[in-house]
Short mmCIF file of C-alpha atoms and ligand atoms in Angstrom, two decimals:
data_model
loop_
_atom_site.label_atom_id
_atom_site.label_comp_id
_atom_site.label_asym_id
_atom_site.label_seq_id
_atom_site.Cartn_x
_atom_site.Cartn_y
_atom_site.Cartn_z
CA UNK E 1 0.00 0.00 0.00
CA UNK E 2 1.41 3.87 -0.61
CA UNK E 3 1.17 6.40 1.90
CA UNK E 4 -2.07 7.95 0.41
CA UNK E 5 -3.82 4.41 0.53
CA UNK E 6 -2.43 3.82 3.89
CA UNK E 7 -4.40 7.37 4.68
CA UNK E 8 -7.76 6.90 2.67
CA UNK E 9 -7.66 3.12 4.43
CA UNK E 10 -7.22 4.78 7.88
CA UNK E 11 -10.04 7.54 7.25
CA UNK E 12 -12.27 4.90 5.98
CA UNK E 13 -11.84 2.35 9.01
CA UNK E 14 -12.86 5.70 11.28
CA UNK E 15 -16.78 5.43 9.94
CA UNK E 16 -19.26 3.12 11.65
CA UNK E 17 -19.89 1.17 8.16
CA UNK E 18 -15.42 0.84 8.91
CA UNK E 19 -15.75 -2.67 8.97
CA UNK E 20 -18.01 -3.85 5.61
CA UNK E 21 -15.73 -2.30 3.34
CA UNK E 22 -15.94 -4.13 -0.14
CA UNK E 23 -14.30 -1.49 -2.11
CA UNK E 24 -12.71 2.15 -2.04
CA UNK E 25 -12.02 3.71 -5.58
CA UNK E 26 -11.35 6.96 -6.81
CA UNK E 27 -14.63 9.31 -7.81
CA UNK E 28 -15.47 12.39 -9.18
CA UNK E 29 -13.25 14.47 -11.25
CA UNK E 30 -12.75 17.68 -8.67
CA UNK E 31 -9.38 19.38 -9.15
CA UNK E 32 -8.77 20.13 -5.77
CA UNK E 33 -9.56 17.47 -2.82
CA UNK E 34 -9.35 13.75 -3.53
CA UNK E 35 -12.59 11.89 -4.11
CA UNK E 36 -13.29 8.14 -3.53
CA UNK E 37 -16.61 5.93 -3.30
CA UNK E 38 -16.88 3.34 -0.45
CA UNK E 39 -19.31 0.64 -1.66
CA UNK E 40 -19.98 -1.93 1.20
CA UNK E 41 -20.59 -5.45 1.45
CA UNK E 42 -24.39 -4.57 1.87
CA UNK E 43 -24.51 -2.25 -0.99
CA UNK E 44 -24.37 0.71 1.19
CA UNK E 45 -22.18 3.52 -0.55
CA UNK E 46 -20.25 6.57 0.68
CA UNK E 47 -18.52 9.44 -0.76
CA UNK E 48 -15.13 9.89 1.21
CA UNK E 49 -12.94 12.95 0.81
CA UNK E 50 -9.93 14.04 1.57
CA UNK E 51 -9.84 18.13 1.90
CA UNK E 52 -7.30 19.50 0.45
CA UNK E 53 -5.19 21.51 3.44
CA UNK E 54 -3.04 23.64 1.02
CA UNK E 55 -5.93 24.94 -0.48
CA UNK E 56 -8.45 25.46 2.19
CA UNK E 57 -6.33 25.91 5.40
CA UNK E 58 -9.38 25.90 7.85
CA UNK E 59 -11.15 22.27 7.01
CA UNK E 60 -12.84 22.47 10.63
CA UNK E 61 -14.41 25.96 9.28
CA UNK E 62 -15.50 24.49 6.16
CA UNK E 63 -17.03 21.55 7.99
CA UNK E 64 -19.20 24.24 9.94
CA UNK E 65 -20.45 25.68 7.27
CA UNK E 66 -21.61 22.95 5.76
CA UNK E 67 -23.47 21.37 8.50
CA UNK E 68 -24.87 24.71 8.90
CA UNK E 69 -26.16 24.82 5.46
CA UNK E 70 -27.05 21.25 4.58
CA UNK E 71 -29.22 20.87 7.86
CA UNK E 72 -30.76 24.45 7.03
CA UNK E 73 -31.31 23.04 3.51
CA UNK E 74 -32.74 20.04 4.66
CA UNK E 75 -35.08 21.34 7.04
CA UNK E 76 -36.74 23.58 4.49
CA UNK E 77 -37.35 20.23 2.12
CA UNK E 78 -38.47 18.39 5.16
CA UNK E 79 -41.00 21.04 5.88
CA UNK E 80 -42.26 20.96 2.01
CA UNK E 81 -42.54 17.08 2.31
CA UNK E 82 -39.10 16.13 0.19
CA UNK E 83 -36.59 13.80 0.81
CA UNK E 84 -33.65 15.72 2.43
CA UNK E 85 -31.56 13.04 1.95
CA UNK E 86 -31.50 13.56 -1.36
CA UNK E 87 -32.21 16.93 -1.55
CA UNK E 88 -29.02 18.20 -0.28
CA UNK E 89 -25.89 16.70 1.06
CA UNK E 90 -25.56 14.25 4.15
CA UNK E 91 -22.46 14.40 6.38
CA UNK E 92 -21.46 11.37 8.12
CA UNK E 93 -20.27 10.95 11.68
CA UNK E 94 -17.08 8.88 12.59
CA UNK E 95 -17.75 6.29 14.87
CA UNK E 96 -17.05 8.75 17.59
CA UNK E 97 -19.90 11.33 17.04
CA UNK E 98 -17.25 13.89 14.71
CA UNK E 99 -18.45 15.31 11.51
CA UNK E 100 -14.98 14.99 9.90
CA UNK E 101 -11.74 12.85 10.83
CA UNK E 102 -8.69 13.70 11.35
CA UNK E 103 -5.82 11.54 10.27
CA UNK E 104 -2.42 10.66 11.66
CA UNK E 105 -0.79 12.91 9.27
CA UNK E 106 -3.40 15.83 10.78
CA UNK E 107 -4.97 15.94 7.60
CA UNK E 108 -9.12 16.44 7.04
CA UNK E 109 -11.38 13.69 5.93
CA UNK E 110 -15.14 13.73 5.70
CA UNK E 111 -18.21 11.49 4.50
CA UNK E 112 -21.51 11.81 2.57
CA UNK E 113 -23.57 9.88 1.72
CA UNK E 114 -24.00 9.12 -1.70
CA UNK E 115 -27.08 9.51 -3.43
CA UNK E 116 -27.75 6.73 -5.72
CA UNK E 117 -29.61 6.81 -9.21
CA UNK E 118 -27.93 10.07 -10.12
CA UNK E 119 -24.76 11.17 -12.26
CA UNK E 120 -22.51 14.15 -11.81
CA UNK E 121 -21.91 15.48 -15.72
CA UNK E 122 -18.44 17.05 -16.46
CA UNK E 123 -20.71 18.68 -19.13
CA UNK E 124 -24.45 18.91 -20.00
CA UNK E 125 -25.38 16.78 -22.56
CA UNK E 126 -27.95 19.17 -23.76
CA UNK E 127 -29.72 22.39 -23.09
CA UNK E 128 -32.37 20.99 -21.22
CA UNK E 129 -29.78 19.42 -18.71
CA UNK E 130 -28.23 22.64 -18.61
CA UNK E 131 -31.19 24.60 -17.63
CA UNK E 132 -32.30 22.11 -15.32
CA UNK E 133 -28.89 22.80 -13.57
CA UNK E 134 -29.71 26.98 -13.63
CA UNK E 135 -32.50 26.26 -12.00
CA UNK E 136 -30.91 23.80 -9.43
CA UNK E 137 -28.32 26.88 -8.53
CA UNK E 138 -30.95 29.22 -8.72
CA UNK E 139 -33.40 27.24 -6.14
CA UNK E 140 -30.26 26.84 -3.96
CA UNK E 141 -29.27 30.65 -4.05
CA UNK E 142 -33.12 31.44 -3.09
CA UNK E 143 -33.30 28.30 -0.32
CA UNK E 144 -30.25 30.20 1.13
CA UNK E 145 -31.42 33.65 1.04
CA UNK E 146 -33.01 34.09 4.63
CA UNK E 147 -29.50 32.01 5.87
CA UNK E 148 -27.64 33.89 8.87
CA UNK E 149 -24.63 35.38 6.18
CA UNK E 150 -22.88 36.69 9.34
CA UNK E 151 -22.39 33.04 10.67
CA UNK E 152 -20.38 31.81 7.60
CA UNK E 153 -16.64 31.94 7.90
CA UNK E 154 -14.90 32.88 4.54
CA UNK E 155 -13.25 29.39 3.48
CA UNK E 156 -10.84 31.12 0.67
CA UNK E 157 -10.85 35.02 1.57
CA UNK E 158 -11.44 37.10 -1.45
CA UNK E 159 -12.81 34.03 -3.96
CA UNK E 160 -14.48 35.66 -6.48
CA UNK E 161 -12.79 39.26 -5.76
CA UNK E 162 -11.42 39.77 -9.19
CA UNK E 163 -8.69 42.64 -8.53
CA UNK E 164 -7.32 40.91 -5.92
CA UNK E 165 -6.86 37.99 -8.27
CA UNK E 166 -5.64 40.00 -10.87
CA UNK E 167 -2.85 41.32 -8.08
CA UNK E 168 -2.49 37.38 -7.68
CA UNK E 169 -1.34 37.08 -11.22
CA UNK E 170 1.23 40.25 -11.44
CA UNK E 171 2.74 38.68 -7.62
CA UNK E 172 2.87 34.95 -9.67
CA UNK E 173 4.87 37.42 -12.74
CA UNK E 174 7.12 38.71 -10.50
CA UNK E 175 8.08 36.33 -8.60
CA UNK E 176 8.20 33.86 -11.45
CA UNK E 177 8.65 30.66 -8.91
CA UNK E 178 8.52 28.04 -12.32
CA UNK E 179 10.77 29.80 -14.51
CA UNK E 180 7.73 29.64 -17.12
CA UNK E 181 7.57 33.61 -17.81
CA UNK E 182 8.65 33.57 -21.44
CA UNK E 183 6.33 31.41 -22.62
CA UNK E 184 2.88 33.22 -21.40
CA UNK E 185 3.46 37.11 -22.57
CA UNK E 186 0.39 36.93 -25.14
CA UNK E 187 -1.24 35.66 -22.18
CA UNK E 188 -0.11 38.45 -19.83
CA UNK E 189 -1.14 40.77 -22.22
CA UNK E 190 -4.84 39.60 -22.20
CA UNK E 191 -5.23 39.98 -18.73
CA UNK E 192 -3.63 43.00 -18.52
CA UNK E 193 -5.90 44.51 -21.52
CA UNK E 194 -8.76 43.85 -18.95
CA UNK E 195 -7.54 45.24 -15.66
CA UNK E 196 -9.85 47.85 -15.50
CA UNK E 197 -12.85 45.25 -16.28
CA UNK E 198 -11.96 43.39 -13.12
CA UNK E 199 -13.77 45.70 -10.61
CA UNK E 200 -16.85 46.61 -12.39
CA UNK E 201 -19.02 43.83 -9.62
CA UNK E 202 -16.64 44.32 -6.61
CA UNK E 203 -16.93 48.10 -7.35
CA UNK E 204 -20.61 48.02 -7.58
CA UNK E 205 -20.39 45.79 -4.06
CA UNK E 206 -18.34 48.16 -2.43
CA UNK E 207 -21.22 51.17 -3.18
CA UNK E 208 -23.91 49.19 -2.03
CA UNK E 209 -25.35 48.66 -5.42
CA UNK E 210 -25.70 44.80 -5.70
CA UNK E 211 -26.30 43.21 -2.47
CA UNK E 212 -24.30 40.38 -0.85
CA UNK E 213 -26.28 37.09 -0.69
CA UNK E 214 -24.67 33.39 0.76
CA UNK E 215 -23.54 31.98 -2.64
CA UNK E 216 -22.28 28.54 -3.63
CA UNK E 217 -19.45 30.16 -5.87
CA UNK E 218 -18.58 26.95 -7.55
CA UNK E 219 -21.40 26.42 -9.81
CA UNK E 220 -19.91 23.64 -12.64
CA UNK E 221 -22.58 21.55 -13.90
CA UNK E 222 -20.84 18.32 -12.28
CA UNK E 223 -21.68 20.08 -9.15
CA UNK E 224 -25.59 19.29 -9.34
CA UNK E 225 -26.48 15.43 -9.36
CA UNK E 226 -28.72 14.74 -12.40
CA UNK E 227 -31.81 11.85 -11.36
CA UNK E 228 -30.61 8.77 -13.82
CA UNK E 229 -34.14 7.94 -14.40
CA UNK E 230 -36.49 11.85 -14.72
CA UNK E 231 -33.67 14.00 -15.78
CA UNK E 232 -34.55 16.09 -12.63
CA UNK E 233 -31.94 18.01 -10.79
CA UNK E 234 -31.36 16.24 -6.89
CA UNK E 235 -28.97 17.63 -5.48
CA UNK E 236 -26.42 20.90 -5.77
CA UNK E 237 -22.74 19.41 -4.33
CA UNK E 238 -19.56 20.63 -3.52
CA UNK E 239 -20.42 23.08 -0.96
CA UNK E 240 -16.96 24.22 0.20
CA UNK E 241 -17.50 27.78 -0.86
CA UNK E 242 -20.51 28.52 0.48
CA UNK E 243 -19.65 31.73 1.21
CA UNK E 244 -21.71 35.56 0.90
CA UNK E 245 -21.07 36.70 -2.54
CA UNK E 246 -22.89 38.17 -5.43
CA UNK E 247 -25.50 36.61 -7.52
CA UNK E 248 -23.46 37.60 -10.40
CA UNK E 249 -20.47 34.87 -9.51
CA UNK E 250 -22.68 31.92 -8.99
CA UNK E 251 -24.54 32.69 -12.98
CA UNK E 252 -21.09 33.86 -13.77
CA UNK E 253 -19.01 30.52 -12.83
CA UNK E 254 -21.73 28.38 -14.48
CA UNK E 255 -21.89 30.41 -18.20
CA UNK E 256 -17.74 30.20 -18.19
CA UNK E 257 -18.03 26.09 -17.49
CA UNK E 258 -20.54 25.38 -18.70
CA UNK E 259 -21.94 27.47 -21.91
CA UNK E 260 -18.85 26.00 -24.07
CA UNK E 261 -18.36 23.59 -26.73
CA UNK E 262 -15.30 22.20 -25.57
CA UNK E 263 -14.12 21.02 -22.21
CA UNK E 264 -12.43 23.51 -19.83
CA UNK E 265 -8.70 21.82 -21.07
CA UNK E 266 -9.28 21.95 -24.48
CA UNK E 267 -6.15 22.85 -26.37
CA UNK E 268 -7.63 23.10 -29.74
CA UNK E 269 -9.25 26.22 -29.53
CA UNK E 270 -10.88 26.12 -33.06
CA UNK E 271 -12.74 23.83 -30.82
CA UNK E 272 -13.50 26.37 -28.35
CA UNK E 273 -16.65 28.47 -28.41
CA UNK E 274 -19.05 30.39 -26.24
CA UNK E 275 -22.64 29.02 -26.96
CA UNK E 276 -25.30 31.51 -26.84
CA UNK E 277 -27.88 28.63 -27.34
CA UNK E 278 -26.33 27.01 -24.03
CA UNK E 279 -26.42 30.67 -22.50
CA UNK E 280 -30.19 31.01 -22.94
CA UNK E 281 -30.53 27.81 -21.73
CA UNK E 282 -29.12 27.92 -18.61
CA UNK E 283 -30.18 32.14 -18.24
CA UNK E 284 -34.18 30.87 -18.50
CA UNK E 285 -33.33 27.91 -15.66
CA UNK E 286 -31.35 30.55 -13.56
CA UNK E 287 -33.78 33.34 -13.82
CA UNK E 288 -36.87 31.42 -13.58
CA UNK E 289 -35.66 30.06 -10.06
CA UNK E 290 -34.18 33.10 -8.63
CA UNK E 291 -35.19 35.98 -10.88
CA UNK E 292 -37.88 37.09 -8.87
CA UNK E 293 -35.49 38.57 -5.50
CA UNK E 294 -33.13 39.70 -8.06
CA UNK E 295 -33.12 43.66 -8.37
CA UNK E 296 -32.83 45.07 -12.03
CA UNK E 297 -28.83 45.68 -11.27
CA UNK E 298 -28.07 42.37 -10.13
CA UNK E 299 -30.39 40.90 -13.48
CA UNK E 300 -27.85 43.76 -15.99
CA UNK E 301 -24.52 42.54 -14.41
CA UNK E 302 -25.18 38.55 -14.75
CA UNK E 303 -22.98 38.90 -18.29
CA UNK E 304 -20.24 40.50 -16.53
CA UNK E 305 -20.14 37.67 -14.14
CA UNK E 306 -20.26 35.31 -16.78
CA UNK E 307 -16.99 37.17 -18.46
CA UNK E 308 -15.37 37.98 -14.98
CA UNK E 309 -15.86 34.84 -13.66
CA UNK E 310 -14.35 33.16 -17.06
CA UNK E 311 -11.26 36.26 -16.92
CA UNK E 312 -10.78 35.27 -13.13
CA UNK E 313 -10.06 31.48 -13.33
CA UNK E 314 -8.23 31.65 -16.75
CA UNK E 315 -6.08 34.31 -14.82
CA UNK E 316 -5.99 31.55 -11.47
CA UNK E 317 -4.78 28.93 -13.86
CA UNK E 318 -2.14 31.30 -15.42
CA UNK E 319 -0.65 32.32 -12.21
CA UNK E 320 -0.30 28.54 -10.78
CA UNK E 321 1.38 27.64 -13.91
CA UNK E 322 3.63 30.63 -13.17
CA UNK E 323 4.04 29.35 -9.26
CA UNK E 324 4.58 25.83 -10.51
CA UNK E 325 1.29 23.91 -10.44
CA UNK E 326 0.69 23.97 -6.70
CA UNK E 327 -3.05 24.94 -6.38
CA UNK E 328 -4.54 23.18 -9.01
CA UNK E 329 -3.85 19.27 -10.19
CA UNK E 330 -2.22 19.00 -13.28
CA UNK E 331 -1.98 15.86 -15.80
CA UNK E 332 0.92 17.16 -17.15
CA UNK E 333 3.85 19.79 -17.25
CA UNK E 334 1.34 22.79 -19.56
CA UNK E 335 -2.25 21.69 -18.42
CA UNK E 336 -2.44 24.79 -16.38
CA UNK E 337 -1.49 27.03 -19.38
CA UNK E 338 -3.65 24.92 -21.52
CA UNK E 339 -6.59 25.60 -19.51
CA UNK E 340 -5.69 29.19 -19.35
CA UNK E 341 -5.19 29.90 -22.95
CA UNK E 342 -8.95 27.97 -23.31
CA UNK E 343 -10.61 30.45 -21.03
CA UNK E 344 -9.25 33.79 -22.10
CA UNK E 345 -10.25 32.30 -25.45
CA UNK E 346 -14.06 31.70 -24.45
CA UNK E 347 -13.68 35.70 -22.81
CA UNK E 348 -12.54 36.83 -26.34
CA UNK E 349 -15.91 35.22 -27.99
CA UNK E 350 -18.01 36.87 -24.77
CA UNK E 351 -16.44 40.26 -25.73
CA UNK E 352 -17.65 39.51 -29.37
CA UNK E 353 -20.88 38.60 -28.52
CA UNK E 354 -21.65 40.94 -25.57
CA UNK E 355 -24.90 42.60 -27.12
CA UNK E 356 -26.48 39.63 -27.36
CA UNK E 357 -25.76 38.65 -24.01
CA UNK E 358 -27.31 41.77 -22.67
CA UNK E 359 -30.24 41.12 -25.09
CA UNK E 360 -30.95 37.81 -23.60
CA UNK E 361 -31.31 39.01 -19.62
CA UNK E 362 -32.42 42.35 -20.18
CA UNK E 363 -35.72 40.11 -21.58
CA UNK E 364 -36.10 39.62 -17.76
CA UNK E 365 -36.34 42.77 -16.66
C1 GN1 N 401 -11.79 24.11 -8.72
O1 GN1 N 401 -12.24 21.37 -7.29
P1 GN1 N 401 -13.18 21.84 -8.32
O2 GN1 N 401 -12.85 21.23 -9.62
O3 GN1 N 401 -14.59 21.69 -7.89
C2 GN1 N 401 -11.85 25.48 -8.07
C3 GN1 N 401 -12.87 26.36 -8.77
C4 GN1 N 401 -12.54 26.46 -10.24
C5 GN1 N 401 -12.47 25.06 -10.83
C6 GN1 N 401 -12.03 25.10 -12.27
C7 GN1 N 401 -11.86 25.69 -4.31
O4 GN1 N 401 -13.02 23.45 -8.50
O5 GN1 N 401 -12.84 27.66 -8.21
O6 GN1 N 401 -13.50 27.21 -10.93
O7 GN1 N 401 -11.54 24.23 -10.10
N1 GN1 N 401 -12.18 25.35 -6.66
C8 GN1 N 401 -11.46 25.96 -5.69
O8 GN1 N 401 -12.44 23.92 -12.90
O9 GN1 N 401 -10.51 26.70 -5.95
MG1 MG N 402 -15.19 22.71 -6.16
#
């Protein structure tokens, strides 16, 4: 056994269902913790995950949250007769009572249940499916909106605060940690050509003209389980950045994932485009759930968060291919750059299409 078997064995055997394990395999494709399934002898299945401690350096924070959120979740579905334990996430206690485990290397572990007869797509397979997952982010962000904001800790402080980011980039030029700098100045110069665009939302935060609301801030499509047999949208996952942010990132982070042709790693960018089809889609799912407690600011600025929120990681991914691939997993020596160079491309076809953008939520006004 390696060391990181040795670990995920040692987490594992912490759970009550410890001792009918038939079977603990990797899951999920999540670029920052590590993701396995636990099926046991009795068909009983688990998600276990390790957090990842370089990324999130409060996992006992993180771990409040959640339970904060997932019982306030599941309270409200109790209350309207649904199943809770599908409905949003379950955490798991270790045989002694904890909500997480930690291991002999005083790293963070923690279990879910796993809610069968559903799939986590990397990509919607249509524009239905990708509606159906607006409307799953939408119904979340309006579940959440009478949640205590104040009680959340920040889990990454500044997330979606795209000047700060930015700053991250020109600190990951100069200090050049990888050596990499010559091969990224076209890319440098695309960020650059938009520093000015980076503040437009945290500007309008900042004068109280679009309101903070408790936000998911991760909002891929794999991050909403899809029911195998209706179609339906469970369950919205991944809930380690539920933190207060703006309406704009959570619309925002699902457009620049999601309302593509190609995967987020594509390095054939003929490949690459920005589907307005896809962005109707998944602005009619969005807007039908929440729309109604969104003021006519927060409705206008939804296509800035869609290009922000597209700018931001493609400028996250630059800078850790600049520090040396230390935030993000890689596959191999360029993925970072690769995945850069794909988003500042899908920013490009926003910029060309931006009327049309604004046409299609300014029909919700
Ligand atoms: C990371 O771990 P995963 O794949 O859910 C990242 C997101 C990025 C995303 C890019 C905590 O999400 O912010 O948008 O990769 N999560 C964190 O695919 O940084
Ligand atoms: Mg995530």
């Amino acid at each position: 056994m390696n060391k990181k078997e040795v670990l995920f064995r040692e987490a594992a055997a912490a759970y009550p269902f410890g001792g009918k394990i038939a079977e603990i395999a990797p899951y999920g494709g999540g670029h920052i913790n590590d993701t396995f399934l636990v099926t046991c002898t009795d068909g009983e299945e688990y998600v276990l995950q390790h957090i990842n401690s370089y990324v999130f350096k409060h996992p006992d924070e993180i771990m409040e949250n959640i339970m904060g959120v997932t019982k306030f979740i599941a309270e409200k579905l109790t209350a309207e007769g649904r199943d809770a334990t599908r409905g949003t996430l379950t955490i798991c206690e270790t045989t002694d009572g904890k909500d997480f485990y930690v291991d002999s290397d005083g790293e963070f572990w923690r279990v879910a249940l796993n809610i069968l007869n559903t799939t986590a797509f990397d990509y919607a397979e249509s524009a239905e499916m990708f509606k159906t997952s607006g409307a799953a982010f939408g119904e979340f962000q309006s579940m959440l909106a009478d949640y205590p904001a104040d009680t959340l800790h920040e889990t990454i402080p500044h997330f979606h605060d795209t000047p700060d980011r930015f700053r991250q980039l020109e600190d990951a030029i100069r200090d050049n940690k990888s050596g990499r700098l010559e091969n990224v100045a076209a890319e440098i110069e695309f960020a650059r050509a938009r520093r000015a665009d980076c503040a437009i939302l945290m500007d309008l935060l900042n004068e109280g003209k679009l309101p903070l609301k408790v936000t998911h801030n991760d909002t891929k499509m794999s991050n909403v389980l899809i029911d195998n047999e209706t179609g339906d949208a469970v369950c919205v996952i991944d809930l380690d950045t539920v933190m207060p942010g703006l309406t704009a990132f959570d619309y925002g982070d699902s457009i620049r994932a999601g309302a593509t042709t190609a995967a987020e790693d594509e390095v054939d960018l003929s490949k690459v485009h920005f589907d307005l089809d896809l962005y109707k889609a998944y602005t009619e799912g969005f807007l039908g759930a929440a729309g109604k407690a969104l003021t006519e600011t927060e409705i206008r600025t939804l296509p800035v968060g869609a290009k922000l929120m597209t700018l931001e990681v493609g400028m996250r991914f630059l800078a850790d291919y600049l520090n040396g691939d230390v935030y993000f997993k890689t596959k191999y020596p360029q993925h970072n750059l690769d995945r850069a160079r794909n988003q500042f491309h899908l920013v490009k076809e926003m910029e060309e299409k931006w009327d049309d953008m604004m046409a299609v939520v300014e029909a919700y006004l």
